[in-house]
CSV table of C-alpha atoms in Angstrom, one decimal:
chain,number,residue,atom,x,y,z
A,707,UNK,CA,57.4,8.5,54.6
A,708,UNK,CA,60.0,8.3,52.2
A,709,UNK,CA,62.0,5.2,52.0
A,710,UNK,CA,65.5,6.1,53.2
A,711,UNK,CA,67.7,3.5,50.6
A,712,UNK,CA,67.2,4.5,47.0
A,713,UNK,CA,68.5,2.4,44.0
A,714,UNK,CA,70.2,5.1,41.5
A,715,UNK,CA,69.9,5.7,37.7
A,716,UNK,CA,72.9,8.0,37.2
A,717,UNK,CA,76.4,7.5,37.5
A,718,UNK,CA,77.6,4.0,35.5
A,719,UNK,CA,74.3,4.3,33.9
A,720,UNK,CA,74.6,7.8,32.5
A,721,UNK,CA,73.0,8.2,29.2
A,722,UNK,CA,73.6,12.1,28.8
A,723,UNK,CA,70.5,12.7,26.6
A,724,UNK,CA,66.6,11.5,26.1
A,725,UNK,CA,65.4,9.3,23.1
A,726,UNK,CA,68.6,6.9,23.0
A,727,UNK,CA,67.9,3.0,22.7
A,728,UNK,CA,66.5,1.3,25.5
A,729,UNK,CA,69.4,-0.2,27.9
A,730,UNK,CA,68.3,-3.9,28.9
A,731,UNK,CA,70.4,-4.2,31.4
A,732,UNK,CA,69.1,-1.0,33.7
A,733,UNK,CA,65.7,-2.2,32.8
A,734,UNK,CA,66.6,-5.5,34.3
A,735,UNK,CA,68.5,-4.1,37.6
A,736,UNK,CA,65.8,-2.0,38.5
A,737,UNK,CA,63.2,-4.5,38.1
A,738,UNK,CA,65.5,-6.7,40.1
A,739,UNK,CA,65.7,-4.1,43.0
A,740,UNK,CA,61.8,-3.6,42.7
A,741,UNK,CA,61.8,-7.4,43.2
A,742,UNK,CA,64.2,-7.4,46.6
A,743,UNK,CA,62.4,-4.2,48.3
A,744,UNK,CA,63.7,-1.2,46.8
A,745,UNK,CA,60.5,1.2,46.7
A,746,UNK,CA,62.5,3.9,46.1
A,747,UNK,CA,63.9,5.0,42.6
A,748,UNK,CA,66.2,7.9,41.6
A,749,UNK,CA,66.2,9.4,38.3
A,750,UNK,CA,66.6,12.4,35.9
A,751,UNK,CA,66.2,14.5,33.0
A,752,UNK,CA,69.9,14.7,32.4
A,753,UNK,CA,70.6,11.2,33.4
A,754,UNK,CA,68.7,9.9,29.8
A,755,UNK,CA,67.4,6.8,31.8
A,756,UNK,CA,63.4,8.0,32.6
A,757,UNK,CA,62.5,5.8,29.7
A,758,UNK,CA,64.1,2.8,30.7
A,759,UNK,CA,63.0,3.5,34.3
A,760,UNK,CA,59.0,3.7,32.9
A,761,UNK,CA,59.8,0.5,31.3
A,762,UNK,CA,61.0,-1.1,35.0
A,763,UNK,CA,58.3,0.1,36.8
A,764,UNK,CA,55.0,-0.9,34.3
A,765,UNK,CA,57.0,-4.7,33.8
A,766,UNK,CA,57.3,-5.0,37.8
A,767,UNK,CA,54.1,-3.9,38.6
A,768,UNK,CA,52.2,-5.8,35.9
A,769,UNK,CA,54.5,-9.0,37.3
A,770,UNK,CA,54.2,-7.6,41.3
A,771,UNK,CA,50.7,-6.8,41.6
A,772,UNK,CA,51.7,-3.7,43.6
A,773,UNK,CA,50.0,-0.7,42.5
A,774,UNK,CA,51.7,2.5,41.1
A,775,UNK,CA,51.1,4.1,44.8
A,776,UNK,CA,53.6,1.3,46.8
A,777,UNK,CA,56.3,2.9,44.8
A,778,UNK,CA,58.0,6.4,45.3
A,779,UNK,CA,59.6,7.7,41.8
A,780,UNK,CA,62.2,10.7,41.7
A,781,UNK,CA,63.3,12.4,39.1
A,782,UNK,CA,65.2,15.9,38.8
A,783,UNK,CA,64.5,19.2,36.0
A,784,UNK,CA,67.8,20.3,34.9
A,785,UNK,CA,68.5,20.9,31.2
A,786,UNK,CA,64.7,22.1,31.2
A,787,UNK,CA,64.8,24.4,33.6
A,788,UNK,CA,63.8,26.9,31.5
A,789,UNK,CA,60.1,26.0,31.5
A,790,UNK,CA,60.2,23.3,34.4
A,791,UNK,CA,56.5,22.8,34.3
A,792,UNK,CA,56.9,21.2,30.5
A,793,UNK,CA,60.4,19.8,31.8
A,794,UNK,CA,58.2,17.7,34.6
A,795,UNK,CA,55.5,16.8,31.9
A,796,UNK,CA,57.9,15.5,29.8
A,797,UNK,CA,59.6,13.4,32.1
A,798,UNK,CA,56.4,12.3,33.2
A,799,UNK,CA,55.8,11.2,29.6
A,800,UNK,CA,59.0,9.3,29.6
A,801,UNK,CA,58.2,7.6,32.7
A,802,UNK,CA,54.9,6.9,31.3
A,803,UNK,CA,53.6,8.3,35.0
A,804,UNK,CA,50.9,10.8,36.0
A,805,UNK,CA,53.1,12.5,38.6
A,806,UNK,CA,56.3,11.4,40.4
A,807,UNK,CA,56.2,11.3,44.1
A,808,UNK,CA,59.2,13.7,44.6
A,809,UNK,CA,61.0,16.1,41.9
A,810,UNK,CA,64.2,18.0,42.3
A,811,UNK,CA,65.9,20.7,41.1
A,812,UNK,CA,69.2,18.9,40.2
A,813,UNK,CA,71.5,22.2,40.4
A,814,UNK,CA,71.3,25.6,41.7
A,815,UNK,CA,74.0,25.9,38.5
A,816,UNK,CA,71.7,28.0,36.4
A,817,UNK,CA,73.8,29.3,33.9
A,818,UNK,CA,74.3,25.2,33.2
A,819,UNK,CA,70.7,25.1,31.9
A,820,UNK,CA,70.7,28.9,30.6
A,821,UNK,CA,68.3,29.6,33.2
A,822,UNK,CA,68.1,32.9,34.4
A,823,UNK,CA,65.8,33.2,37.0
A,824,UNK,CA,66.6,33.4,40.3
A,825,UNK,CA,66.8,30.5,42.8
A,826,UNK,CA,63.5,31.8,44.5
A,827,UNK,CA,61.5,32.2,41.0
A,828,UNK,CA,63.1,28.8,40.3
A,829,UNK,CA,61.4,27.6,43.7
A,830,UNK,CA,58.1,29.3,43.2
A,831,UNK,CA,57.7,27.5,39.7
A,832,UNK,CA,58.6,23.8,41.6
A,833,UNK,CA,55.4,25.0,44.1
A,834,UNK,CA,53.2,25.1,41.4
A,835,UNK,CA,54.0,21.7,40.2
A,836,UNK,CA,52.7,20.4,43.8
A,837,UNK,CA,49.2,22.9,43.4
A,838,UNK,CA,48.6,21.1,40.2
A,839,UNK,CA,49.7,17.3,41.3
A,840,UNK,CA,52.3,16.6,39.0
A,841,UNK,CA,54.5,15.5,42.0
A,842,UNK,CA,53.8,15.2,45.6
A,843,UNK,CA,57.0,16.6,47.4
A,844,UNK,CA,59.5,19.0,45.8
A,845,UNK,CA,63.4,19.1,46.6
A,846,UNK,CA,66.4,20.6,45.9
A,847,UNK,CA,69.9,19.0,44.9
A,848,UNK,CA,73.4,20.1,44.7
A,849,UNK,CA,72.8,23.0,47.4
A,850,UNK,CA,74.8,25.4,49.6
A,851,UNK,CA,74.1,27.2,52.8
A,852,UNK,CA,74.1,30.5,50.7
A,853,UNK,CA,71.8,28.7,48.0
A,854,UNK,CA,69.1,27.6,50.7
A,855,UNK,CA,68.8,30.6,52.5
A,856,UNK,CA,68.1,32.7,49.0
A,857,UNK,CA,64.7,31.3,49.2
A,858,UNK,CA,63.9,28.5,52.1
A,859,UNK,CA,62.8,31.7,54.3
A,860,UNK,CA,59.9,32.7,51.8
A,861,UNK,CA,58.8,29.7,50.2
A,862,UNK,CA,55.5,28.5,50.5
A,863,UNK,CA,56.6,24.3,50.7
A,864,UNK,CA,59.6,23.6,52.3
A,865,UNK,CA,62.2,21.4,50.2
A,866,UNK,CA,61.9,18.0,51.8
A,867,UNK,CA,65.2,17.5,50.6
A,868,UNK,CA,68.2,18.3,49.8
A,869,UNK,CA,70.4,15.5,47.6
A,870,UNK,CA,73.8,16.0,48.3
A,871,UNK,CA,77.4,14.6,47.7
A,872,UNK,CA,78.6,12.8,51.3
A,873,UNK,CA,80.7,11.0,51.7
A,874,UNK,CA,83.4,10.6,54.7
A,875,UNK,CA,85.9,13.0,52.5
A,876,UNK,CA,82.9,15.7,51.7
A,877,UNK,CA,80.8,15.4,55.6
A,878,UNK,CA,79.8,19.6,54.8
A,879,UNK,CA,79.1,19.8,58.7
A,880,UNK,CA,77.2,23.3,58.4
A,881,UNK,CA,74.8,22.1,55.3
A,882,UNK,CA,74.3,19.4,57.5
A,883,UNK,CA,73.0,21.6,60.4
A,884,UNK,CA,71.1,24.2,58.6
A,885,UNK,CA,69.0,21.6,57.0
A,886,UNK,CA,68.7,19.7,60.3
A,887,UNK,CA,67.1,23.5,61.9
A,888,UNK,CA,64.8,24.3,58.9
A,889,UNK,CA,63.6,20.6,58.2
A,890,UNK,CA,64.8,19.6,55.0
A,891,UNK,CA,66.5,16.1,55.2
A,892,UNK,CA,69.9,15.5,53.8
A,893,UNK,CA,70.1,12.5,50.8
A,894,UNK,CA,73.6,11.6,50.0
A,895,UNK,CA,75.2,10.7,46.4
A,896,UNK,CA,78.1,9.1,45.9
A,897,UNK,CA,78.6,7.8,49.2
A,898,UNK,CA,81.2,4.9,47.9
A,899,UNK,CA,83.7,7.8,47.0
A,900,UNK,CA,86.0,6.1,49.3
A,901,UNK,CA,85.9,2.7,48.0
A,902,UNK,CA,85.5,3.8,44.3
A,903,UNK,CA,87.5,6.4,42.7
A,904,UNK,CA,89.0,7.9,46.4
A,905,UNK,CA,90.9,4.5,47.2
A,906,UNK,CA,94.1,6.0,48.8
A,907,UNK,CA,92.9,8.0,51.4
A,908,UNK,CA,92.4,7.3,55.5
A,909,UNK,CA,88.8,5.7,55.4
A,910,UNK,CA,89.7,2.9,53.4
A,911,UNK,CA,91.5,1.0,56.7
A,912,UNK,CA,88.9,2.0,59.5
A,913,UNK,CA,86.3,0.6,56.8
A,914,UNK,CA,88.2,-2.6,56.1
A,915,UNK,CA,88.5,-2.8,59.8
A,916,UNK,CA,85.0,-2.4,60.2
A,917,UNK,CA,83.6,-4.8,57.7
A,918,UNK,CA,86.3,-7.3,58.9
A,919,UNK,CA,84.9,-6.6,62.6
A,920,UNK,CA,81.1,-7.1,61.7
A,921,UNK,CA,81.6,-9.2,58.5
A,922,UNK,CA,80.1,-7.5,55.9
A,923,UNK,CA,81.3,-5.8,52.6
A,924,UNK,CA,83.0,-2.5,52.5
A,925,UNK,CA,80.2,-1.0,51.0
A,926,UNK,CA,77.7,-2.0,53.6
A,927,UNK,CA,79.8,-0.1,56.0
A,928,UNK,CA,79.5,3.1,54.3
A,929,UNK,CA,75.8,2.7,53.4
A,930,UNK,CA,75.3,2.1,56.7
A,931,UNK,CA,77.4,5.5,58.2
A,932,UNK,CA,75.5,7.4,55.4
A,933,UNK,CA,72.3,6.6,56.5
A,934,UNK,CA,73.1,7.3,60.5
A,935,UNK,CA,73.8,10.7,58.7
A,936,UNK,CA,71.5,11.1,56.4
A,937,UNK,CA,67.2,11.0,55.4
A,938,UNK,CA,68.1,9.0,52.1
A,939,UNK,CA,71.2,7.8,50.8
A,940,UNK,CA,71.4,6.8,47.5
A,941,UNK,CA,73.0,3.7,45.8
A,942,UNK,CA,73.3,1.6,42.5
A,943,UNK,CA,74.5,-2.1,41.4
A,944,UNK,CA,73.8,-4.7,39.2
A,945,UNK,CA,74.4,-7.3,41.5
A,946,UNK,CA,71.7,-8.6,43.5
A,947,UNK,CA,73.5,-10.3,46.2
A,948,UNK,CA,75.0,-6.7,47.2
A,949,UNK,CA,71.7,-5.0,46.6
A,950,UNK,CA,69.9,-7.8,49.2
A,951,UNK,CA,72.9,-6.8,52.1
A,952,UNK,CA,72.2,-2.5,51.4
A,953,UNK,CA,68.7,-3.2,51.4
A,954,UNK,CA,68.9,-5.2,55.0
A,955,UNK,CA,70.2,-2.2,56.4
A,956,UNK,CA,67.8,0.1,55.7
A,957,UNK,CA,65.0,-2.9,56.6
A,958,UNK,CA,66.6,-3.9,60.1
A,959,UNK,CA,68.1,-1.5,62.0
A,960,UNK,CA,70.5,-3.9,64.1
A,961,UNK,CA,72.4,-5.4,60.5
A,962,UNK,CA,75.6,-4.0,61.4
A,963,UNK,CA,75.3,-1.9,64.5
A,964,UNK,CA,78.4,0.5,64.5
A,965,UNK,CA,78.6,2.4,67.7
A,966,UNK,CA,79.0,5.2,68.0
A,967,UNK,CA,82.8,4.5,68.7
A,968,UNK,CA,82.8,3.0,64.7
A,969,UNK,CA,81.2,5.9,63.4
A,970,UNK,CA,83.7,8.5,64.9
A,971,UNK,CA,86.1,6.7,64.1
A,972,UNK,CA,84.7,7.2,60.0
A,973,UNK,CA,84.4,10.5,60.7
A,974,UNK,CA,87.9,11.3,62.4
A,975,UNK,CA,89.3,10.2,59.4
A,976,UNK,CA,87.7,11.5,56.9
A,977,UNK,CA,88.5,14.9,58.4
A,978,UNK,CA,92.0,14.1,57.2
A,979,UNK,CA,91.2,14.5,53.5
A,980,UNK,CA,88.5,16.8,51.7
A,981,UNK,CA,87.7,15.4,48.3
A,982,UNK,CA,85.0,16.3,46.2
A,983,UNK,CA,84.1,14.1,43.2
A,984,UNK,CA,81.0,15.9,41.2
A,985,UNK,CA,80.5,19.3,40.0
A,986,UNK,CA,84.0,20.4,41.1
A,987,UNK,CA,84.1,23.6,38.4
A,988,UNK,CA,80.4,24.9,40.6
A,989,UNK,CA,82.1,24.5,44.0
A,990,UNK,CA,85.0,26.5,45.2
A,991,UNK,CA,86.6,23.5,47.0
């Protein structure tokens, strides 16, 4: 089973490119969320922070006693989509790992990565990477109705996955539902938009509202209506206290129990406002 709350390498801790000095500080916060519970940790190639993730992992488990196989590592092939079997070696060499239990392809923006297969030769390569157990589960990321149904009819392993912007401002109702009918879970990025870099818009008072109601942060609020929504939602911080709360939601299912009155009432208004914060020169809206 894949654990459903994922502590994130990208965003603040964007690198942009491989081989740069180690960063102490993500070294530390993922070791500290390997410490609280987090079994779950997102990377990938463009992110620049595999390294600092291998680094993480082989200090916790040498301080844990956990073994590699209590941990489930994702990463994501996107400048190296060109030849994504060596893309997935080499980010297994970064990782200092002998596969990664799921591996994404971050974008079905080709032309990003001069790429130019098509999404289903893109696909068929990513099955190949399961035959020859470089990583257990393959996903996808960053996809559209029209970009899942170029290949999720013909492929030969499902995506178990699909990593997605979602946030009350982006809720993509029809994504939603034709991954819910072919089996690929939704994983949500950027599900703080609201609270973040989207502060002026409706959700901000039904969350305040909320948190005030339940007493809890902002941020648990939304963690918690992303994962009623969601497989995996994915979040970040370098403060443990506020790791410890996410973490308890995903752990006990009663820490903050909106209704389903609470969650409509996220949803209602975040049908006022469509924002969309990433990869808004790939999307049409």
């Amino acid at each position: 089973m894949i654990p459903r709350l994922a502590f994130g390498t990208g965003t603040s801790w964007w690198v942009g490119q491989n081989g740069k000095p180690s960063n102490p500080q993500l070294v530390a916060s993922v070791k500290a969320a390997l410490h609280l519970g987090y079994r779950h940790i997102d990377t990938a190639e463009i992110y620049g922070t595999e390294s600092d993730v291998g680094i993480a992992i082989r200090e916790f488990l040498a301080e844990s006693g956990l073994r590699r196989e209590d941990l489930y590592i994702a990463t994501k092939v996107g400048p190296g989509m060109a030849d994504i079997a060596k893309a997935c070696k080499e980010s297994l060499g970064r990782l200092g790992l002998t596969y990664v239990d799921l591996f994404y392809i971050h974008s079905p923006f080709f032309s990003n990565y001069k790429y130019e297969g098509s999404l289903s030769d893109a696909w068929a390569a990513m099955e190949q990477l399961v035959d020859a157990g470089l990583t257990k589960q393959i996903a996808v990321s960053n996809y559209s109705v029209d970009n899942l149904k170029e290949f999720v009819p013909n492929a030969r392993i499902k995506p178990v996955l699909n990593q997605v912007e979602y946030h009350p401002y982006l809720q993509q109702p029809e994504l939603a539902q034709y991954c819910k009918e072919h089996g690929i879970g939704l994983a949500s990025y950027g599900g703080l938009i609201p609270l973040s870099t989207k502060t002026d818009g409706p959700v901000n008072a039904v969350v305040n509202a909320l948190a005030a109601k339940y007493g809890v942060s902002d941020s648990a609020i939304l963690v918690k209506w992303n994962l009623s929504k969601c497989q995996v939602t994915v979040t970040t911080s370098s403060k443990e206290e506020r790791l410890k709360q996410l973490l308890e939601l995903e752990k006990n299912a009663s820490a903050v129990p909106l209704t389903a009155e609470d969650l409509q009432a996220i949803d209602t208004a975040g049908a006022q406002l469509h924002h969309r914060q990433f990869w808004t020169k790939n999307f049409p809206n």
